[in-house]
Amino acid sequence: MSQLPEISVIVPVFNEEQNLNTLYQRLSASLKACTNAYEILLVDDGSIDRSLHYIKQLSNRDASVKYISFSRNFGHQKAVLAGLNACRGNYAVIIDADLQDPPEIIPELYTKIKTGYRVVVAKRNKRSGETWIKKITAKLFYRLFDNMIDFKIPLDTGDFRIMDRKIINEINDMNNRNIFIRGQIAWLGYDTGFVSYDRDKRHQGNTKYSLSKMIQLALDGIISFSAKPLVLITRLGFFMFFISICIVIYALAVHFIWQKTITGWTSIIIVVSIFSSIQLLSLGIIGEYLARIKNQVQQQAHYVVQESNIIHSRLESHDLQSSKPTKNQY
Ligand code: UDP
Ligand code: MG
Protein backbone atom coordinates (compact mmCIF):
# COMPACT_ATOMS: atom_id res chain seq x y z
CA MET A 1 0.00 0.00 0.00
CA SER A 2 1.26 3.48 -0.79
CA GLN A 3 2.51 5.80 1.95
CA LEU A 4 -0.01 7.90 3.83
CA PRO A 5 -0.61 11.30 2.31
CA GLU A 6 0.80 14.39 3.98
CA ILE A 7 -2.15 16.55 2.88
CA SER A 8 -5.73 15.51 2.13
CA VAL A 9 -7.86 18.09 0.38
CA ILE A 10 -11.60 17.75 0.93
CA VAL A 11 -13.88 19.26 -1.69
CA PRO A 12 -17.69 19.14 -1.29
CA VAL A 13 -19.28 19.09 -4.74
CA PHE A 14 -22.89 19.79 -5.61
CA ASN A 15 -23.60 20.37 -9.29
CA GLU A 16 -20.19 21.83 -10.09
CA GLU A 17 -19.51 20.14 -13.46
CA GLN A 18 -18.18 23.39 -14.97
CA ASN A 19 -15.64 23.95 -12.23
CA LEU A 20 -14.10 20.52 -11.68
CA ASN A 21 -11.37 20.57 -14.33
CA THR A 22 -10.04 24.01 -13.45
CA LEU A 23 -10.31 23.15 -9.79
CA TYR A 24 -8.30 19.96 -10.30
CA GLN A 25 -5.57 21.75 -12.24
CA ARG A 26 -5.20 24.64 -9.82
CA LEU A 27 -5.40 22.34 -6.79
CA SER A 28 -2.79 19.90 -8.10
CA ALA A 29 -0.39 22.70 -8.96
CA SER A 30 -0.62 24.25 -5.48
CA LEU A 31 -0.37 20.91 -3.72
CA LYS A 32 2.74 19.95 -5.66
CA ALA A 33 4.33 23.12 -4.28
CA CYS A 34 3.86 21.63 -0.78
CA THR A 35 4.38 17.89 -1.14
CA ASN A 36 4.06 15.01 -3.58
CA ALA A 37 2.16 12.95 -1.04
CA TYR A 38 -1.34 14.36 -1.30
CA GLU A 39 -4.84 13.13 -1.99
CA ILE A 40 -7.78 15.08 -3.36
CA LEU A 41 -11.08 13.87 -1.97
CA LEU A 42 -14.04 14.92 -4.06
CA VAL A 43 -17.31 14.37 -2.20
CA ASP A 44 -20.25 14.40 -4.55
CA ASP A 45 -23.24 15.54 -2.52
CA GLY A 46 -25.93 14.00 -4.73
CA SER A 47 -25.26 16.14 -7.81
CA ILE A 48 -27.83 15.91 -10.58
CA ASP A 49 -25.55 17.25 -13.33
CA ARG A 50 -22.51 15.42 -14.72
CA SER A 51 -20.25 16.20 -11.75
CA LEU A 52 -19.89 12.54 -10.77
CA HIS A 53 -18.97 11.59 -14.32
CA TYR A 54 -16.15 14.18 -14.39
CA ILE A 55 -15.06 13.22 -10.89
CA LYS A 56 -14.68 9.58 -11.98
CA GLN A 57 -12.75 10.66 -15.06
CA LEU A 58 -10.33 12.62 -12.89
CA SER A 59 -9.86 9.73 -10.49
CA ASN A 60 -9.23 7.31 -13.38
CA ARG A 61 -6.54 9.62 -14.70
CA ASP A 62 -4.90 10.43 -11.39
CA ALA A 63 -4.59 7.97 -8.49
CA SER A 64 -4.38 10.80 -5.97
CA VAL A 65 -8.00 11.73 -6.74
CA LYS A 66 -10.44 9.83 -4.52
CA TYR A 67 -14.19 10.20 -4.54
CA ILE A 68 -17.23 9.57 -2.44
CA SER A 69 -20.69 9.85 -3.90
CA PHE A 70 -23.79 10.30 -1.73
CA SER A 71 -27.11 8.67 -2.59
CA ARG A 72 -28.79 12.11 -2.48
CA ASN A 73 -28.13 15.70 -1.47
CA PHE A 74 -27.29 15.56 2.25
CA GLY A 75 -25.79 19.06 2.46
CA HIS A 76 -22.44 20.78 2.35
CA GLN A 77 -21.51 20.12 5.99
CA LYS A 78 -22.23 16.39 5.67
CA ALA A 79 -20.04 16.25 2.56
CA VAL A 80 -17.18 17.89 4.45
CA LEU A 81 -17.74 15.48 7.35
CA ALA A 82 -17.57 12.47 5.00
CA GLY A 83 -14.28 13.85 3.69
CA LEU A 84 -12.91 14.15 7.22
CA ASN A 85 -14.13 10.61 8.00
CA ALA A 86 -12.39 9.21 4.94
CA CYS A 87 -9.18 11.22 4.65
CA ARG A 88 -5.85 9.70 5.64
CA GLY A 89 -3.53 12.71 5.52
CA ASN A 90 -1.53 14.19 8.37
CA TYR A 91 -3.28 17.43 7.47
CA ALA A 92 -6.66 18.11 5.90
CA VAL A 93 -7.65 21.16 3.88
CA ILE A 94 -11.32 22.00 3.33
CA ILE A 95 -11.99 24.01 0.20
CA ASP A 96 -15.05 24.83 -1.95
CA ALA A 97 -15.35 23.48 -5.48
CA ASP A 98 -16.33 26.79 -7.09
CA LEU A 99 -12.84 28.33 -6.72
CA GLN A 100 -14.07 31.10 -4.46
CA ASP A 101 -11.38 29.84 -2.11
CA PRO A 102 -8.20 30.14 -4.20
CA PRO A 103 -6.18 26.88 -4.05
CA GLU A 104 -3.02 29.02 -4.40
CA ILE A 105 -3.36 29.90 -0.69
CA ILE A 106 -2.82 26.27 0.37
CA PRO A 107 1.03 26.47 0.47
CA GLU A 108 0.70 29.47 2.81
CA LEU A 109 -1.74 27.59 5.03
CA TYR A 110 0.59 24.58 5.07
CA THR A 111 3.67 26.63 5.93
CA LYS A 112 1.81 28.36 8.74
CA ILE A 113 0.41 25.20 10.33
CA LYS A 114 3.93 23.78 10.35
CA THR A 115 4.94 26.60 12.69
CA GLY A 116 2.96 24.92 15.47
CA TYR A 117 -0.77 25.53 15.06
CA ARG A 118 -3.36 22.80 15.04
CA VAL A 119 -5.60 24.72 12.70
CA VAL A 120 -4.98 27.63 10.34
CA VAL A 121 -8.04 29.41 9.01
CA ALA A 122 -8.20 31.39 5.78
CA LYS A 123 -9.85 34.70 6.65
CA ARG A 124 -11.75 36.65 4.00
CA ASN A 125 -10.62 40.23 3.42
CA LYS A 126 -12.97 41.01 0.61
CA ARG A 127 -15.82 38.99 -0.84
CA SER A 128 -16.30 39.50 -4.55
CA GLY A 129 -19.37 38.57 -6.53
CA GLU A 130 -21.70 38.05 -3.61
CA THR A 131 -24.96 39.86 -2.96
CA TRP A 132 -25.06 42.51 -0.26
CA ILE A 133 -27.78 40.48 1.45
CA LYS A 134 -25.42 37.52 1.74
CA LYS A 135 -22.56 39.69 3.04
CA ILE A 136 -24.74 41.46 5.63
CA THR A 137 -26.50 38.32 6.86
CA ALA A 138 -23.15 36.51 7.13
CA LYS A 139 -21.64 39.39 9.10
CA LEU A 140 -24.68 39.57 11.38
CA PHE A 141 -24.71 35.82 11.88
CA TYR A 142 -21.08 35.64 13.03
CA ARG A 143 -21.59 38.47 15.51
CA LEU A 144 -24.82 36.95 16.83
CA PHE A 145 -23.23 33.51 17.09
CA ASP A 146 -20.18 34.94 18.84
CA ASN A 147 -22.52 36.56 21.36
CA MET A 148 -24.37 33.36 22.07
CA ILE A 149 -21.46 31.01 22.71
CA ASP A 150 -18.96 30.84 25.53
CA PHE A 151 -15.93 30.11 23.35
CA LYS A 152 -14.31 32.13 20.56
CA ILE A 153 -15.14 31.65 16.90
CA PRO A 154 -13.08 33.43 14.22
CA LEU A 155 -15.35 36.06 12.65
CA ASP A 156 -15.99 36.19 8.89
CA THR A 157 -14.44 32.84 8.04
CA GLY A 158 -15.88 29.85 6.24
CA ASP A 159 -14.66 26.28 6.24
CA PHE A 160 -11.58 27.06 4.09
CA ARG A 161 -8.76 26.00 6.42
CA ILE A 162 -6.08 23.44 7.17
CA MET A 163 -6.10 21.27 10.29
CA ASP A 164 -3.85 18.60 11.70
CA ARG A 165 -4.59 14.94 12.40
CA LYS A 166 -5.54 15.59 16.04
CA ILE A 167 -8.33 17.96 15.00
CA ILE A 168 -9.50 15.57 12.27
CA ASN A 169 -9.71 12.74 14.80
CA GLU A 170 -11.48 14.88 17.38
CA ILE A 171 -14.13 15.94 14.86
CA ASN A 172 -14.56 12.34 13.72
CA ASP A 173 -15.07 11.25 17.32
CA MET A 174 -17.69 13.89 18.15
CA ASN A 175 -21.09 12.34 18.42
CA ASN A 176 -22.84 15.41 17.12
CA ARG A 177 -25.83 14.89 14.82
CA ASN A 178 -26.19 18.57 13.89
CA ILE A 179 -23.06 19.36 11.99
CA PHE A 180 -21.46 22.80 12.00
CA ILE A 181 -17.80 22.02 11.35
CA ARG A 182 -16.32 25.50 11.88
CA GLY A 183 -18.20 25.76 15.20
CA GLN A 184 -17.06 22.29 16.27
CA ILE A 185 -13.43 23.16 15.53
CA ALA A 186 -13.75 26.47 17.41
CA TRP A 187 -15.32 24.60 20.32
CA LEU A 188 -12.23 22.37 20.56
CA GLY A 189 -10.42 25.56 21.46
CA TYR A 190 -6.88 25.06 20.17
CA ASP A 191 -4.70 27.94 19.08
CA THR A 192 -5.78 29.08 15.62
CA GLY A 193 -3.56 30.73 13.03
CA PHE A 194 -4.85 32.98 10.26
CA VAL A 195 -3.98 33.68 6.68
CA SER A 196 -6.00 36.40 4.97
CA TYR A 197 -7.11 36.33 1.37
CA ASP A 198 -9.47 38.04 -1.04
CA ARG A 199 -12.42 35.83 -1.78
CA ASP A 200 -12.92 35.52 -5.52
CA LYS A 201 -16.10 35.37 -7.53
CA ARG A 202 -17.54 31.95 -8.22
CA HIS A 203 -15.71 30.50 -11.22
CA GLN A 204 -18.83 29.17 -13.00
CA GLY A 205 -22.47 28.55 -12.16
CA ASN A 206 -24.62 29.88 -9.34
CA THR A 207 -24.53 29.50 -5.60
CA LYS A 208 -25.69 26.10 -4.35
CA TYR A 209 -26.49 27.54 -0.93
CA SER A 210 -30.17 28.45 -1.03
CA LEU A 211 -31.64 30.78 1.59
CA SER A 212 -33.21 27.83 3.40
CA LYS A 213 -29.86 25.97 3.50
CA MET A 214 -28.23 29.09 4.94
CA ILE A 215 -30.90 29.42 7.63
CA GLN A 216 -30.55 25.72 8.41
CA LEU A 217 -26.78 26.10 8.83
CA ALA A 218 -27.15 29.15 11.07
CA LEU A 219 -29.74 27.39 13.25
CA ASP A 220 -27.61 24.24 13.46
CA GLY A 221 -24.71 26.36 14.64
CA ILE A 222 -26.59 28.37 17.24
CA ILE A 223 -28.73 25.58 18.61
CA SER A 224 -25.91 23.06 18.85
CA PHE A 225 -23.71 25.37 20.84
CA SER A 226 -25.99 27.71 22.78
CA ALA A 227 -29.03 27.60 25.06
CA LYS A 228 -29.31 31.38 25.00
CA PRO A 229 -32.39 31.52 22.75
CA LEU A 230 -34.25 29.51 25.42
CA VAL A 231 -33.06 31.88 28.14
CA LEU A 232 -34.23 34.80 26.03
CA ILE A 233 -37.70 33.29 25.80
CA THR A 234 -37.91 33.14 29.59
CA ARG A 235 -36.81 36.77 29.85
CA LEU A 236 -39.27 37.80 27.19
CA GLY A 237 -41.95 35.90 29.09
CA PHE A 238 -41.23 37.89 32.27
CA PHE A 239 -41.24 41.14 30.33
CA MET A 240 -44.55 40.38 28.63
CA PHE A 241 -46.02 39.34 32.01
CA PHE A 242 -45.11 42.78 33.36
CA ILE A 243 -46.70 44.48 30.34
CA SER A 244 -49.87 42.44 30.73
CA ILE A 245 -50.17 43.40 34.40
CA CYS A 246 -50.05 47.08 33.34
CA ILE A 247 -52.72 46.42 30.73
CA VAL A 248 -54.94 44.66 33.28
CA ILE A 249 -54.59 47.53 35.79
CA TYR A 250 -55.40 50.03 33.06
CA ALA A 251 -58.42 48.03 31.90
CA LEU A 252 -59.77 47.70 35.47
CA ALA A 253 -59.23 51.41 36.13
CA VAL A 254 -61.04 52.38 32.96
CA HIS A 255 -63.97 50.18 33.91
CA PHE A 256 -64.33 50.76 37.68
CA ILE A 257 -62.78 54.17 38.37
CA TRP A 258 -63.39 56.21 35.26
CA GLN A 259 -66.48 54.16 34.42
CA LYS A 260 -65.96 54.64 30.73
CA THR A 261 -67.00 52.01 28.25
CA ILE A 262 -64.54 52.01 25.41
CA THR A 263 -65.01 50.29 22.11
CA GLY A 264 -61.57 48.68 22.37
CA TRP A 265 -61.24 47.01 18.95
CA THR A 266 -57.84 48.47 18.12
CA SER A 267 -56.31 47.72 21.50
CA ILE A 268 -57.61 44.14 21.50
CA ILE A 269 -56.26 43.49 18.00
CA ILE A 270 -52.86 44.88 18.96
CA VAL A 271 -52.59 42.94 22.20
CA VAL A 272 -53.83 39.68 20.68
CA SER A 273 -51.49 39.86 17.69
CA ILE A 274 -48.41 40.80 19.74
CA PHE A 275 -48.99 38.13 22.35
CA SER A 276 -49.90 35.37 19.91
CA SER A 277 -46.93 36.05 17.65
CA ILE A 278 -44.57 36.01 20.61
CA GLN A 279 -46.09 32.72 21.73
CA LEU A 280 -45.65 31.21 18.26
CA LEU A 281 -42.08 32.46 18.04
CA SER A 282 -41.26 30.97 21.44
CA LEU A 283 -42.86 27.67 20.50
CA GLY A 284 -40.88 27.73 17.24
CA ILE A 285 -37.59 28.18 19.06
CA ILE A 286 -38.42 25.34 21.44
CA GLY A 287 -39.42 23.27 18.39
CA GLU A 288 -36.04 23.85 16.74
CA TYR A 289 -34.32 22.52 19.85
CA LEU A 290 -36.72 19.60 19.98
CA ALA A 291 -36.08 18.69 16.34
CA ARG A 292 -32.34 18.64 16.96
CA ILE A 293 -32.73 16.61 20.14
CA LYS A 294 -34.78 14.15 18.07
CA ASN A 295 -31.93 13.94 15.53
CA GLN A 296 -29.47 13.34 18.30
CA VAL A 297 -31.57 10.66 19.98
CA GLN A 298 -32.35 8.89 16.71
CA GLN A 299 -28.63 8.61 15.91
CA GLN A 300 -29.43 8.46 12.21
CA ALA A 301 -26.46 8.24 9.83
CA HIS A 302 -25.19 11.62 8.64
CA TYR A 303 -25.10 10.53 5.03
CA VAL A 304 -25.40 7.49 2.81
CA VAL A 305 -22.56 6.62 0.45
CA GLN A 306 -23.65 4.93 -2.75
CA GLU A 307 -20.28 4.78 -4.45
CA SER A 308 -16.64 5.39 -3.61
CA ASN A 309 -13.15 4.28 -4.55
CA ILE A 310 -11.97 4.58 -0.96
CA ILE A 311 -11.60 1.33 0.89
CA HIS A 312 -10.01 2.02 4.26
CA SER A 313 -12.04 4.63 5.96
CA ARG A 314 -14.58 5.26 8.64
CA LEU A 315 -17.21 6.25 6.09
CA GLU A 316 -20.75 5.70 7.27
CA SER A 317 -23.12 3.20 5.62
CA HIS A 318 -20.74 2.34 2.89
CA ASP A 319 -22.27 -0.50 0.87
CA LEU A 320 -20.25 -0.44 -2.30
CA GLN A 321 -20.40 -3.56 -4.48
CA SER A 322 -16.79 -3.61 -5.71
CA SER A 323 -15.07 -2.93 -2.42
CA LYS A 324 -17.11 -3.86 0.58
CA PRO A 325 -15.95 -2.14 3.72
CA THR A 326 -18.36 -2.33 6.60
CA LYS A 327 -19.10 0.32 9.14
CA ASN A 328 -16.58 -1.15 11.57
CA GLN A 329 -13.74 -1.59 9.12
CA TYR A 330 -11.74 1.51 9.97
N1 UDP B 1 -22.30 22.29 -1.68
C1 UDP B 1 -22.57 20.98 -1.33
N2 UDP B 1 -23.87 20.66 -1.00
C2 UDP B 1 -24.88 21.58 -0.99
C3 UDP B 1 -24.56 22.92 -1.32
C4 UDP B 1 -23.25 23.25 -1.64
O1 UDP B 1 -21.70 20.11 -1.33
O2 UDP B 1 -26.00 21.20 -0.70
C5 UDP B 1 -20.90 22.64 -2.03
C6 UDP B 1 -20.73 23.41 -3.33
O3 UDP B 1 -20.61 22.57 -4.45
C7 UDP B 1 -19.45 24.20 -3.05
C8 UDP B 1 -19.53 24.47 -1.54
O4 UDP B 1 -20.43 23.49 -1.02
O5 UDP B 1 -18.31 23.44 -3.30
C9 UDP B 1 -20.02 25.85 -1.23
O6 UDP B 1 -21.25 26.10 -1.89
P1 UDP B 1 -21.54 27.45 -2.68
O7 UDP B 1 -20.32 27.92 -3.37
O8 UDP B 1 -22.74 27.25 -3.55
O9 UDP B 1 -21.93 28.41 -1.47
P2 UDP B 1 -21.62 29.97 -1.37
O10 UDP B 1 -20.16 30.16 -1.69
O11 UDP B 1 -22.50 30.63 -2.36
O12 UDP B 1 -21.95 30.30 0.04
MG1 MG C 1 -19.23 29.58 -3.35
mmCIF file with all atom_site columns, N, CA, C and O and ligand atoms in Angstrom, residues 96 98 100 199 202, ligand 2:
data_model
loop_
_atom_site.group_PDB
_atom_site.id
_atom_site.type_symbol
_atom_site.label_atom_id
_atom_site.label_alt_id
_atom_site.label_comp_id
_atom_site.label_asym_id
_atom_site.label_entity_id
_atom_site.label_seq_id
_atom_site.pdbx_PDB_ins_code
_atom_site.Cartn_x
_atom_site.Cartn_y
_atom_site.Cartn_z
_atom_site.occupancy
_atom_site.B_iso_or_equiv
_atom_site.pdbx_formal_charge
_atom_site.auth_seq_id
_atom_site.auth_comp_id
_atom_site.auth_asym_id
_atom_site.auth_atom_id
_atom_site.pdbx_PDB_model_num
ATOM   1  N  N  . ASP A 1 96  ? -13.868 24.918 -1.083  1.00 0.00 ? 96  ASP A N  1
ATOM   2  C  CA . ASP A 1 96  ? -15.050 24.832 -1.945  1.00 0.00 ? 96  ASP A CA 1
ATOM   3  C  C  . ASP A 1 96  ? -14.659 24.474 -3.370  1.00 0.00 ? 96  ASP A C  1
ATOM   4  O  O  . ASP A 1 96  ? -13.540 24.753 -3.803  1.00 0.00 ? 96  ASP A O  1
ATOM   5  N  N  . ASP A 1 98  ? -16.032 25.745 -6.095  1.00 0.00 ? 98  ASP A N  1
ATOM   6  C  CA . ASP A 1 98  ? -16.332 26.789 -7.090  1.00 0.00 ? 98  ASP A CA 1
ATOM   7  C  C  . ASP A 1 98  ? -15.185 27.790 -7.259  1.00 0.00 ? 98  ASP A C  1
ATOM   8  O  O  . ASP A 1 98  ? -15.343 28.805 -7.911  1.00 0.00 ? 98  ASP A O  1
ATOM   9  N  N  . GLN A 1 100 ? -13.987 29.848 -5.235  1.00 0.00 ? 100 GLN A N  1
ATOM   10 C  CA . GLN A 1 100 ? -14.066 31.098 -4.462  1.00 0.00 ? 100 GLN A CA 1
ATOM   11 C  C  . GLN A 1 100 ? -12.934 31.141 -3.443  1.00 0.00 ? 100 GLN A C  1
ATOM   12 O  O  . GLN A 1 100 ? -12.484 32.213 -3.064  1.00 0.00 ? 100 GLN A O  1
ATOM   13 N  N  . ARG A 1 199 ? -11.554 36.888 -1.262  1.00 0.00 ? 199 ARG A N  1
ATOM   14 C  CA . ARG A 1 199 ? -12.420 35.829 -1.782  1.00 0.00 ? 199 ARG A CA 1
ATOM   15 C  C  . ARG A 1 199 ? -12.857 36.191 -3.195  1.00 0.00 ? 199 ARG A C  1
ATOM   16 O  O  . ARG A 1 199 ? -13.387 37.274 -3.434  1.00 0.00 ? 199 ARG A O  1
ATOM   17 N  N  . ARG A 1 202 ? -17.345 33.335 -7.799  1.00 0.00 ? 202 ARG A N  1
ATOM   18 C  CA . ARG A 1 202 ? -17.541 31.947 -8.215  1.00 0.00 ? 202 ARG A CA 1
ATOM   19 C  C  . ARG A 1 202 ? -17.018 31.781 -9.638  1.00 0.00 ? 202 ARG A C  1
ATOM   20 O  O  . ARG A 1 202 ? -17.273 32.644 -10.489 1.00 0.00 ? 202 ARG A O  1
HETATM 21 MG MG . MG  B 2 .   ? -19.226 29.583 -3.346  1.00 0.00 ? 2   MG  B MG 1
#
